[in-house]
Coordinates of C-alpha atoms and ligand atoms in Angstrom, one line a residue:
M3 CA 0.0 -0.1 0.2
L4 CA 1.0 3.5 -0.4
P5 CA 1.7 5.2 1.9
L6 CA -0.4 7.6 1.6
S7 CA 1.8 11.5 1.1
D8 CA 0.8 14.1 3.5
L9 CA 1.7 16.3 0.6
S10 CA -1.9 17.3 -0.4
V11 CA 0.3 18.6 -3.3
Q12 CA 2.9 16.8 -5.0
S13 CA 5.1 18.6 -7.6
P14 CA 3.3 21.6 -7.6
H15 CA 5.0 23.4 -9.7
L16 CA 3.7 21.0 -12.7
R17 CA 0.6 22.3 -11.5
N18 CA -1.8 25.8 -11.3
S19 CA -0.3 27.7 -9.2
V20 CA 0.3 31.4 -7.9
S21 CA 3.8 32.9 -6.2
L22 CA 3.8 34.0 -3.1
D23 CA 7.9 34.8 -3.7
G24 CA 8.8 38.7 -3.1
P25 CA 8.6 40.9 0.0
W26 CA 6.8 40.1 3.2
H27 CA 6.7 42.2 5.8
I28 CA 8.6 41.1 9.0
I29 CA 8.2 41.2 12.6
I30 CA 11.6 40.6 14.9
D31 CA 9.6 38.5 18.0
P32 CA 12.9 37.4 20.4
Y33 CA 10.4 37.0 23.4
E34 CA 7.2 36.0 21.9
T35 CA 5.3 38.9 21.9
G36 CA 3.0 38.3 19.0
A37 CA 2.1 34.8 20.7
R38 CA 1.6 34.8 24.3
N39 CA 0.8 36.8 27.0
M40 CA 2.6 38.0 30.3
F41 CA 1.8 34.8 31.9
G42 CA 3.6 33.2 29.0
E43 CA -0.5 32.2 28.1
P44 CA -1.1 31.9 24.1
N45 CA -2.8 35.2 23.5
P46 CA -5.2 35.2 20.9
F47 CA -5.5 38.7 20.0
G48 CA -1.7 37.9 19.3
Y49 CA 0.2 39.0 15.6
H50 CA -2.3 36.9 14.0
L51 CA -4.7 39.0 13.5
N52 CA -2.9 41.3 11.3
R53 CA -4.1 44.7 13.2
S54 CA -3.2 47.6 13.8
P55 CA -3.4 51.5 15.4
A56 CA -5.7 52.0 12.7
T57 CA -8.0 49.3 13.1
H58 CA -7.2 48.8 16.5
W59 CA -6.4 51.0 19.2
S60 CA -4.5 48.4 21.8
A61 CA -2.7 46.7 18.8
E62 CA 1.2 47.5 19.2
Y63 CA 2.4 46.7 16.0
D64 CA 0.8 46.7 12.3
F65 CA 2.7 45.1 9.0
A66 CA 1.7 46.9 7.2
N67 CA 4.4 50.0 7.9
S68 CA 6.9 47.0 9.5
P69 CA 10.3 46.2 7.2
T70 CA 10.6 43.7 4.6
L71 CA 12.3 40.1 4.3
D72 CA 12.4 38.8 0.8
V73 CA 10.6 35.1 0.6
P74 CA 11.8 32.4 0.0
G75 CA 15.7 33.5 1.3
D76 CA 17.1 33.3 5.1
W77 CA 16.5 36.1 7.4
N78 CA 20.3 35.9 9.0
T79 CA 21.8 36.8 5.2
Q80 CA 19.2 39.7 4.2
R81 CA 20.0 41.7 6.9
D82 CA 24.0 41.6 9.0
D83 CA 21.7 42.5 12.7
L84 CA 19.9 39.2 12.1
L85 CA 23.4 37.3 10.5
W86 CA 23.1 36.0 14.1
Y87 CA 19.8 35.4 15.1
E88 CA 18.1 32.5 16.5
G89 CA 14.8 33.1 17.6
T90 CA 10.9 33.6 16.0
L91 CA 10.0 36.4 13.4
W92 CA 6.6 36.7 11.6
Y93 CA 6.2 37.1 8.4
Q94 CA 3.0 39.0 6.4
R95 CA 1.5 39.6 3.4
D96 CA -1.5 40.2 0.8
V97 CA -2.4 37.2 -1.3
P98 CA -3.6 38.7 -3.9
V99 CA -5.1 36.7 -6.9
L100 CA -6.1 32.9 -6.4
P101 CA -4.7 30.3 -9.4
E102 CA -8.6 29.1 -11.1
G103 CA -9.7 25.9 -8.9
E104 CA -11.9 24.1 -6.5
R105 CA -10.1 23.4 -4.4
H106 CA -6.3 25.6 -3.3
F107 CA -3.5 24.3 -1.6
L108 CA -1.3 26.4 0.4
R109 CA 2.5 25.4 -0.2
F110 CA 6.1 26.2 1.9
G111 CA 9.0 24.0 0.3
G112 CA 10.8 24.8 2.9
S113 CA 10.9 26.5 6.9
N114 CA 13.3 26.5 8.9
Y115 CA 12.9 25.0 12.0
E116 CA 8.8 25.3 13.4
T117 CA 6.4 27.0 11.4
E118 CA 2.8 28.2 12.7
V119 CA 0.3 29.6 8.9
W120 CA -3.0 31.3 9.5
L121 CA -4.6 32.5 6.6
N122 CA -7.4 35.8 7.3
G123 CA -6.7 35.0 11.1
Q124 CA -7.5 31.3 11.0
H125 CA -5.0 28.7 12.3
L126 CA -4.4 26.2 9.6
G127 CA -1.2 24.6 11.5
V128 CA 2.4 23.6 12.5
H129 CA 5.4 22.2 10.8
R130 CA 8.0 21.3 12.1
G131 CA 11.7 20.5 10.2
G132 CA 13.3 23.1 8.5
F133 CA 14.2 21.1 5.0
T134 CA 10.8 19.9 4.1
P135 CA 7.8 20.3 2.0
F136 CA 4.4 20.8 3.9
D137 CA 1.0 22.6 2.5
F138 CA -2.8 23.1 3.9
E139 CA -5.9 22.7 2.5
I140 CA -7.3 26.4 2.4
T141 CA -10.6 25.6 0.4
D142 CA -12.9 26.7 2.6
H143 CA -10.4 29.9 5.1
I144 CA -10.7 31.8 1.3
D145 CA -12.5 35.7 1.5
Q146 CA -13.1 38.0 -0.8
R147 CA -9.3 39.3 1.3
N148 CA -7.0 37.3 1.7
Y149 CA -3.6 37.7 3.9
L150 CA -1.6 35.6 5.5
V151 CA 0.3 36.2 8.5
V152 CA 3.3 32.7 9.6
R153 CA 5.3 33.0 12.5
V154 CA 8.9 30.8 11.9
E155 CA 10.9 29.9 15.0
N156 CA 14.2 28.2 14.5
Q157 CA 15.7 27.7 18.4
R158 CA 18.8 25.3 18.0
R159 CA 16.5 22.8 20.7
R160 CA 18.4 19.5 22.6
E161 CA 15.2 17.2 21.1
R162 CA 15.4 18.6 17.4
L163 CA 17.2 17.6 14.5
P164 CA 19.9 18.9 13.8
T165 CA 20.0 18.8 17.8
L166 CA 21.9 22.2 19.7
D167 CA 25.1 21.4 18.3
S168 CA 26.3 21.2 14.0
D169 CA 29.0 22.8 11.9
W170 CA 26.7 24.6 9.6
W171 CA 24.5 28.1 10.1
N172 CA 21.7 28.0 11.5
Y173 CA 19.9 29.3 7.8
G174 CA 16.5 30.5 10.0
G175 CA 13.0 31.7 7.9
L176 CA 10.8 30.9 4.9
T177 CA 14.0 29.5 3.6
R178 CA 11.9 28.3 0.3
E179 CA 9.0 29.3 -2.1
V180 CA 5.6 29.9 -1.0
L181 CA 3.1 29.2 -3.5
L182 CA -0.6 28.9 -4.1
V183 CA -2.0 25.8 -5.9
A184 CA -5.2 25.0 -7.3
T185 CA -7.0 21.5 -8.0
P186 CA -9.8 20.3 -9.0
A187 CA -12.3 18.9 -7.3
S188 CA -10.2 14.9 -8.2
F189 CA -7.1 15.5 -8.6
V190 CA -3.8 12.7 -8.5
R191 CA -2.3 13.7 -5.2
D192 CA 0.6 11.0 -5.6
W193 CA 2.0 8.8 -7.8
F194 CA 5.4 6.9 -6.9
L195 CA 6.6 5.1 -10.9
H196 CA 9.3 2.8 -10.8
L197 CA 10.8 -0.1 -13.3
D198 CA 10.9 -3.5 -12.0
T199 CA 13.5 -5.9 -10.6
N200 CA 13.8 -7.5 -14.1
G201 CA 13.9 -3.7 -15.9
E202 CA 11.2 -4.6 -18.1
R203 CA 7.8 -3.3 -16.7
I204 CA 6.9 0.3 -14.8
V205 CA 4.9 -0.4 -11.7
G206 CA 4.1 1.9 -8.9
E207 CA 1.2 2.8 -7.6
I208 CA -1.1 6.5 -8.5
R209 CA -3.5 7.8 -5.6
L210 CA -6.4 10.3 -6.2
D211 CA -8.6 12.9 -3.2
G212 CA -11.6 13.5 -3.7
P213 CA -13.9 11.7 -5.3
V214 CA -13.5 8.4 -7.7
Q215 CA -12.5 8.1 -11.4
D216 CA -10.5 7.4 -14.2
V217 CA -6.5 7.7 -14.7
E218 CA -5.2 7.8 -18.1
L219 CA -1.2 7.3 -17.6
S220 CA 1.3 7.7 -20.7
I221 CA 4.5 6.6 -20.7
G222 CA 6.0 7.8 -23.9
A223 CA 4.2 6.4 -26.6
V224 CA 2.0 3.5 -24.1
K225 CA -0.6 4.8 -23.1
V226 CA -2.8 3.2 -19.9
T227 CA -6.2 3.8 -18.6
F228 CA -7.1 2.7 -14.9
T229 CA -10.1 2.5 -12.5
P230 CA -9.5 3.2 -9.0
D231 CA -10.5 1.8 -5.7
D232 CA -12.8 3.8 -3.7
D233 CA -9.6 4.6 -1.9
G234 CA -9.0 6.1 -5.2
R235 CA -6.0 4.0 -5.5
C236 CA -4.4 3.1 -9.0
V237 CA -1.3 -0.1 -9.1
V238 CA 0.2 0.0 -12.1
D239 CA 2.3 -2.7 -14.4
V240 CA 2.4 -1.4 -17.9
P241 CA 5.7 -2.7 -20.0
F242 CA 8.6 -0.7 -21.2
A243 CA 10.8 -0.4 -23.5
G244 CA 12.3 2.9 -23.1
A245 CA 16.3 3.9 -22.6
L246 CA 17.0 3.7 -18.7
W247 CA 18.6 6.5 -17.0
S248 CA 22.0 6.9 -16.1
P249 CA 24.4 9.6 -15.7
D250 CA 26.2 9.1 -19.2
N251 CA 22.7 9.3 -20.9
P252 CA 20.3 11.2 -18.3
V253 CA 17.4 10.3 -20.9
L254 CA 13.6 11.5 -18.8
H255 CA 10.4 9.7 -20.4
D256 CA 7.4 12.4 -21.0
V257 CA 4.9 11.1 -18.1
Q258 CA 1.2 12.4 -17.8
L259 CA -1.6 12.0 -15.4
V260 CA -5.2 12.7 -16.6
C261 CA -7.3 12.2 -14.1
G262 CA -10.2 14.3 -14.8
E263 CA -9.8 17.8 -15.4
D264 CA -6.2 17.4 -13.7
I265 CA -3.3 17.0 -15.7
L266 CA -0.5 16.2 -14.6
R267 CA 2.9 16.3 -17.1
D268 CA 6.1 15.3 -15.5
R269 CA 9.9 13.8 -16.7
I270 CA 10.8 10.7 -15.3
G271 CA 14.4 8.8 -15.7
F272 CA 13.5 5.0 -14.6
R273 CA 16.8 3.2 -14.2
S274 CA 18.0 -0.1 -11.9
L275 CA 19.7 0.7 -8.8
A276 CA 21.2 -2.2 -6.5
Q277 CA 23.9 -3.1 -3.9
T278 CA 25.1 -6.5 -4.7
G279 CA 28.2 -7.5 -2.6
D280 CA 30.1 -5.1 -2.1
Q281 CA 29.1 -3.3 -5.0
I282 CA 26.5 -0.3 -6.0
R283 CA 25.5 -1.6 -9.5
L284 CA 23.4 1.1 -11.6
N285 CA 20.7 -1.0 -14.8
D286 CA 22.9 -3.6 -13.6
A287 CA 26.1 -2.4 -14.2
P288 CA 28.7 -1.8 -11.5
I289 CA 29.6 1.4 -11.4
H290 CA 32.1 4.4 -9.2
L291 CA 30.8 7.1 -7.7
C292 CA 33.0 10.3 -8.4
G293 CA 31.4 12.9 -6.2
I294 CA 31.5 15.9 -3.6
S295 CA 29.7 17.3 -1.1
L296 CA 27.7 19.8 -0.3
H297 CA 26.1 22.0 2.3
E298 CA 22.9 24.4 0.4
E299 CA 24.5 27.7 0.0
A300 CA 24.6 29.4 -3.2
L301 CA 27.4 29.0 -5.6
T302 CA 28.9 33.0 -5.5
E303 CA 26.8 34.1 -2.0
P304 CA 27.3 32.6 1.4
R305 CA 23.5 32.1 1.4
R306 CA 20.8 29.5 1.4
A307 CA 20.2 28.1 -1.7
H308 CA 17.2 27.8 -2.8
S309 CA 15.4 28.8 -6.8
E310 CA 16.5 26.7 -9.6
A311 CA 19.3 29.2 -10.7
D312 CA 20.9 27.5 -7.1
A313 CA 20.9 24.3 -7.8
R314 CA 21.7 25.1 -11.6
A315 CA 24.6 26.3 -10.7
L316 CA 25.6 23.9 -7.9
L317 CA 25.5 21.2 -9.9
Q318 CA 26.8 22.7 -13.5
T319 CA 30.0 23.1 -11.3
V320 CA 29.3 19.8 -9.6
K321 CA 29.6 18.6 -13.2
D322 CA 33.0 20.4 -14.5
L323 CA 34.5 18.2 -11.7
G324 CA 33.8 15.2 -13.5
C325 CA 31.2 13.7 -10.8
N326 CA 28.6 11.7 -11.7
F327 CA 27.6 11.7 -8.0
A328 CA 26.5 14.3 -5.4
R329 CA 26.0 14.3 -1.3
L330 CA 24.3 16.6 -0.5
A331 CA 24.8 17.1 2.7
H332 CA 22.9 17.4 5.9
Y333 CA 19.8 17.7 5.5
P334 CA 16.9 17.8 2.3
H335 CA 17.9 20.0 -0.2
S336 CA 16.3 22.2 -2.0
D337 CA 13.5 20.2 -4.6
H338 CA 15.2 22.3 -7.5
M339 CA 18.4 19.6 -6.6
A340 CA 16.8 16.2 -7.7
R341 CA 15.2 17.7 -10.5
V342 CA 17.4 19.3 -12.2
A343 CA 20.2 16.1 -11.1
D344 CA 18.2 14.4 -12.9
E345 CA 18.3 16.6 -16.4
L346 CA 22.9 16.2 -15.7
G347 CA 22.6 12.8 -14.6
I348 CA 23.9 13.2 -11.8
L349 CA 22.9 10.7 -8.9
L350 CA 22.8 11.9 -5.2
W351 CA 22.5 10.8 -1.8
E352 CA 20.3 12.8 0.3
E353 CA 20.1 13.4 3.9
I354 CA 18.1 13.9 7.1
P355 CA 20.0 16.2 10.0
V356 CA 20.2 13.1 12.4
Y357 CA 23.9 14.7 13.3
W358 CA 25.9 13.4 16.0
A359 CA 24.2 13.1 19.6
V360 CA 21.0 13.2 18.9
D361 CA 18.9 13.0 21.8
W362 CA 17.9 8.6 20.8
E363 CA 15.7 8.4 23.4
N364 CA 13.6 11.1 23.2
P365 CA 9.9 10.1 21.1
G366 CA 9.4 13.0 19.7
T367 CA 12.6 13.5 18.2
Y368 CA 12.0 9.8 16.8
A369 CA 8.5 11.2 14.9
D370 CA 10.2 14.2 14.2
A371 CA 12.8 12.0 11.9
E372 CA 10.8 9.6 10.4
N373 CA 8.5 12.8 9.7
Q374 CA 11.5 14.5 8.0
L375 CA 13.0 10.9 6.7
Q376 CA 8.9 10.9 5.6
E377 CA 8.3 14.2 4.1
L378 CA 11.7 13.7 1.6
I379 CA 11.0 9.7 0.4
L380 CA 7.5 11.3 -0.8
R381 CA 9.1 14.2 -2.7
D382 CA 11.8 12.7 -4.2
R383 CA 11.4 9.3 -5.2
N384 CA 10.2 9.9 -8.4
R385 CA 13.4 11.7 -9.1
A386 CA 16.0 8.9 -11.2
S387 CA 19.4 10.6 -9.8
V388 CA 18.5 10.1 -5.9
A389 CA 20.4 6.7 -4.5
L390 CA 20.6 6.6 -1.7
W391 CA 18.3 7.8 1.1
S392 CA 20.9 8.6 4.4
V393 CA 20.3 8.4 8.1
A394 CA 22.8 9.9 9.6
N395 CA 25.7 11.0 9.8
E396 CA 28.8 10.7 12.3
T397 CA 26.2 9.4 15.1
P398 CA 28.3 7.7 18.5
V399 CA 27.1 3.7 18.2
G400 CA 25.1 2.7 20.9
D401 CA 22.1 0.6 21.7
A402 CA 20.0 3.7 21.4
R403 CA 21.1 5.0 18.6
T404 CA 20.8 1.8 17.0
A405 CA 17.5 0.8 17.2
F406 CA 17.0 4.0 16.8
L407 CA 18.6 4.6 12.9
T408 CA 17.1 0.8 12.2
R409 CA 13.3 1.8 13.1
L410 CA 14.0 4.5 10.3
I411 CA 15.3 2.7 7.9
N412 CA 12.7 0.4 8.0
H413 CA 10.1 2.9 7.5
G414 CA 11.9 4.1 4.7
R415 CA 12.3 1.0 3.3
A416 CA 8.2 0.9 3.3
L417 CA 7.7 4.2 1.3
D418 CA 10.8 3.2 -1.5
P419 CA 11.7 -0.3 -1.6
T420 CA 13.7 0.9 -4.6
R421 CA 17.0 3.1 -2.8
M422 CA 19.1 1.4 -1.4
F423 CA 20.1 3.0 2.7
T424 CA 22.9 4.6 4.3
A425 CA 24.4 6.5 6.4
A426 CA 28.0 8.1 7.4
L427 CA 30.1 6.0 10.2
F428 CA 33.4 6.4 11.7
M429 CA 36.0 3.8 10.8
R430 CA 38.0 2.0 13.5
P431 CA 42.2 2.8 13.8
S432 CA 43.7 0.4 15.4
K433 CA 47.3 -0.4 14.3
E434 CA 48.5 -4.1 13.7
T435 CA 52.4 -5.4 13.9
S436 CA 54.1 -8.2 12.0
D437 CA 57.8 -9.0 11.7
Q438 CA 57.0 -7.0 9.1
G439 CA 56.8 -3.8 10.8
T440 CA 53.9 -2.3 12.3
I441 CA 51.2 -1.2 10.2
R442 CA 47.2 1.2 10.7
V443 CA 43.8 -0.7 10.4
Q444 CA 41.1 1.0 9.5
T445 CA 37.8 -0.9 10.4
M446 CA 34.4 0.0 9.8
D447 CA 32.6 -2.4 11.8
D448 CA 29.2 0.1 12.9
P449 CA 26.6 -2.4 13.5
L450 CA 24.3 0.0 11.9
A451 CA 26.3 -1.7 8.4
E452 CA 23.8 -5.2 9.4
V453 CA 20.8 -3.0 8.1
L454 CA 22.3 -0.3 5.7
D455 CA 23.2 -1.5 1.5
V456 CA 26.3 0.7 1.5
M457 CA 28.3 2.3 4.4
G458 CA 29.2 6.1 4.1
C459 CA 32.5 6.8 5.9
N460 CA 33.7 10.5 7.3
Q461 CA 37.2 10.5 7.8
Y462 CA 39.9 13.0 8.6
L463 CA 43.3 11.3 8.8
G464 CA 46.3 13.7 7.5
W465 CA 44.0 16.9 9.6
Y466 CA 42.0 15.7 12.8
Y467 CA 44.1 13.0 13.5
T468 CA 47.6 11.6 11.9
K469 CA 50.0 12.4 9.9
I470 CA 49.2 12.7 6.1
E471 CA 52.1 10.1 5.9
D472 CA 50.5 8.1 7.9
M473 CA 47.3 6.7 5.3
Q474 CA 50.6 5.5 2.4
D475 CA 51.2 2.0 4.7
A476 CA 47.5 2.4 6.1
R477 CA 45.2 -1.3 5.6
W478 CA 41.5 -1.2 5.7
D479 CA 38.6 -3.8 6.4
S480 CA 35.2 -5.0 7.2
E481 CA 33.0 -7.1 9.3
V482 CA 30.2 -7.0 6.6
E483 CA 30.3 -7.5 2.6
K484 CA 28.8 -3.7 1.5
P485 CA 30.1 -1.3 -0.1
L486 CA 31.8 1.4 1.1
I487 CA 31.8 5.0 0.3
M488 CA 34.0 7.5 2.0
S489 CA 31.4 10.4 2.3
E490 CA 34.0 12.8 4.1
F491 CA 37.6 13.8 3.6
G492 CA 39.9 16.5 3.4
A493 CA 41.4 19.7 5.4
D494 CA 41.0 23.8 5.2
A495 CA 42.8 25.9 3.1
P496 CA 42.0 29.9 2.7
L497 CA 42.2 30.7 -1.0
G498 CA 44.8 31.8 -1.5
R499 CA 47.5 31.0 1.3
R500 CA 50.2 28.6 0.1
G501 CA 53.4 27.6 1.3
A502 CA 55.1 24.1 1.8
D503 CA 53.3 21.1 1.4
T504 CA 53.3 20.8 5.5
E505 CA 52.4 23.9 6.0
R506 CA 48.8 23.6 7.3
W507 CA 45.7 26.0 6.6
T508 CA 47.8 26.6 2.7
E509 CA 46.4 25.3 -0.4
D510 CA 49.5 23.5 -0.6
Y511 CA 49.3 21.0 2.3
Q512 CA 45.5 20.7 1.3
M513 CA 46.9 18.9 -2.0
A514 CA 49.0 16.9 -0.5
V515 CA 46.3 15.5 2.3
Y516 CA 43.7 14.9 -1.6
R517 CA 46.9 12.7 -2.5
A518 CA 47.6 10.9 0.0
Q519 CA 44.1 10.6 0.5
F520 CA 43.3 9.5 -3.1
A521 CA 47.0 6.6 -2.7
M522 CA 45.6 5.2 0.3
Q523 CA 41.3 4.5 -0.7
D524 CA 42.6 3.3 -4.6
R525 CA 43.6 0.4 -2.1
I526 CA 40.2 -0.1 -0.7
P527 CA 39.0 -2.9 -2.2
F528 CA 35.4 -2.7 -1.3
L529 CA 35.2 1.5 -1.9
R530 CA 32.5 2.1 -4.7
G531 CA 32.7 6.2 -4.3
T532 CA 34.0 9.2 -2.5
S533 CA 32.4 12.6 -1.8
P534 CA 35.7 14.1 -0.3
W535 CA 34.4 17.2 2.3
I536 CA 33.2 20.1 0.3
L537 CA 32.4 21.7 -2.6
K538 CA 32.4 25.2 -1.1
D539 CA 33.8 26.9 2.0
F540 CA 30.3 27.2 4.1
R541 CA 29.5 29.3 7.2
T542 CA 29.4 27.9 10.5
P543 CA 29.4 29.2 14.5
K544 CA 32.4 26.5 15.3
R545 CA 34.9 28.2 13.1
P546 CA 36.5 31.2 14.2
L547 CA 39.9 31.5 13.9
P548 CA 40.8 35.4 12.7
G549 CA 42.5 35.9 9.4
I550 CA 41.7 31.9 8.5
Q551 CA 38.5 31.3 9.2
D552 CA 36.3 33.7 9.9
Y553 CA 33.6 31.5 11.1
F554 CA 33.8 29.8 7.7
N555 CA 34.6 25.9 7.4
R556 CA 37.5 26.6 4.3
K557 CA 37.6 22.9 3.5
G558 CA 36.6 23.9 -0.6
L559 CA 37.5 23.2 -3.5
V560 CA 36.4 26.6 -4.4
S561 CA 35.4 30.3 -2.0
E562 CA 32.6 31.0 -0.2
R563 CA 32.5 33.2 -3.8
G564 CA 32.7 30.2 -6.2
E565 CA 37.1 30.6 -6.6
R566 CA 38.3 27.3 -7.7
K567 CA 41.2 26.3 -5.0
A568 CA 44.5 24.3 -6.4
V569 CA 43.0 21.8 -4.8
W570 CA 39.8 21.7 -7.5
G571 CA 43.3 20.0 -10.3
V572 CA 44.1 17.2 -8.3
V573 CA 39.8 16.0 -7.5
A574 CA 39.4 17.3 -11.2
A575 CA 42.4 14.6 -12.8
H576 CA 41.5 11.6 -9.7
Y577 CA 38.1 11.9 -11.3
A578 CA 39.1 12.0 -14.8
N579 CA 40.9 8.8 -13.9
K580 CA 38.1 7.3 -12.8
Q581 CA 36.4 7.7 -15.7
G582 CA 34.1 4.5 -16.3
T583 CA 35.6 1.8 -14.1
T584 CA 34.2 0.6 -11.5
R585 CA 36.5 1.1 -8.9
Ligands
GCU603 C1 32.3 16.3 10.2 C2 30.5 16.6 9.6 C3 31.0 18.1 9.1 C4 31.7 19.0 9.6 C5 33.2 18.1 9.0 C6 34.5 18.8 9.3 O1 32.7 15.4 10.7 O2 30.3 16.0 9.3 O3 29.4 18.6 9.5 O4 31.7 19.6 8.6 O5 33.1 17.3 9.6 O6 35.2 18.5 10.5 O7 34.9 20.0 8.7

């Protein structure tokens, strides 16, 4: 049974919609004055009513005469006095015209972290999680004149995901697009179409919302009509002889779904991906993933990326590096990324922010993790580029953690049995002494690997620990026969800081680390991919070193403005030699 998407409207940009992007009035509200009274109780006359002294003598706020911020966009980089702000901020805008249709939805592409929404003073609901889409049906709340008020709060909290500590900037606000979407009374609410295990048929499901009526599915020249069951569900199983999607041939097929007046046109790639022993196989052939990790920051500006243009600039750069793979760390990026990766032919690792020491025993934290994973999978599971769902990054091994993540992986597999599950793990270092001397051994023995398809490993040999030369005799072992992706490695260097290749914090040292890493990795028999840390320098409160970091993590191959460092050439050359190889 295809779990019904908790998104009322899949792929809204395929539908009749009106964008609410642009300037919204804002009120910065660190003391929650707009939501609570002096005793901390909910305030029935709060900012959600969008009053002003002109309409109510007691009002001490006035959105219409308040400053504005651009939506989509993080608030931190739009105003100097908001760069470090963590707290509550209110947004307000009037709703212009509504798109034509019988049912209306208000959809947010993402908002960090807790988002509460009112339309015309009517409470629509609350969403938690900073990186996945959500929406509300507003059909019954529409007036002649409509206005929206949105409260966004981005405090770091122990029970949240990410938890209190993370090595990236806590960008807050309506960071992604906001759309008004219209549909007919009956519409296609969710669909999941993929190649069957033999690669000869397209299988999956379509789910309607509203009065049940026939659905016509076209995939290229193949056209089939389905009569849904009473739940509005159609089981799809149609012949397919089209070209398969791959990074070298990212062919997308025109897919159309017609349900009465509801017409959806999508472009979907079909391919098979599997873990077989310690190999990753694409369309039944082994593949080596030449990749890079990315945070969601625009290529030439250190701000949250959000637009299709942002996605295209980042992923074209990934392609220029010679990659067929990208790790979208450490949280779901905008839905533009998977669509652009479909077009460019880049396989993706997508991840939810179960990062470091999470509150494993807290049921609310698990529910948040499950919801973020579900909203990500339901958003992107029709995207051929998405190869791996990652449920965690560098989480300390323990019984509660492994139980939490195992449960999460099982939930994910129920939503999407077609993709591989992974997580960025640690290796266990040891030394082995024999009559030939002592060598360093790195062993993959995290118990979570039992339930993963692919192991990720983050390690900073040559940077945080051991010397560069200690990599030359390192041996890697694994306790399970699974493929390994070296999901992080690297070194910090500000653009333009040059010196000896033994001098830390120089581009020359950064290159020396990469050369030693690649030489070591070429000796790992079960290594099937790499995503070095990281495409570009990014903002983080954890990196204050003056004159070198200045609150940026400097492990990028390019600067925070997108200027290439010397190490770019080392990685590009390594990948050029890897093209077409299986390890
Ligand atoms: C960590 C982590 C990254 C971090 C990186 C670093 O292990 O996964 O989020 O930025 O390594 O230390 O630079």
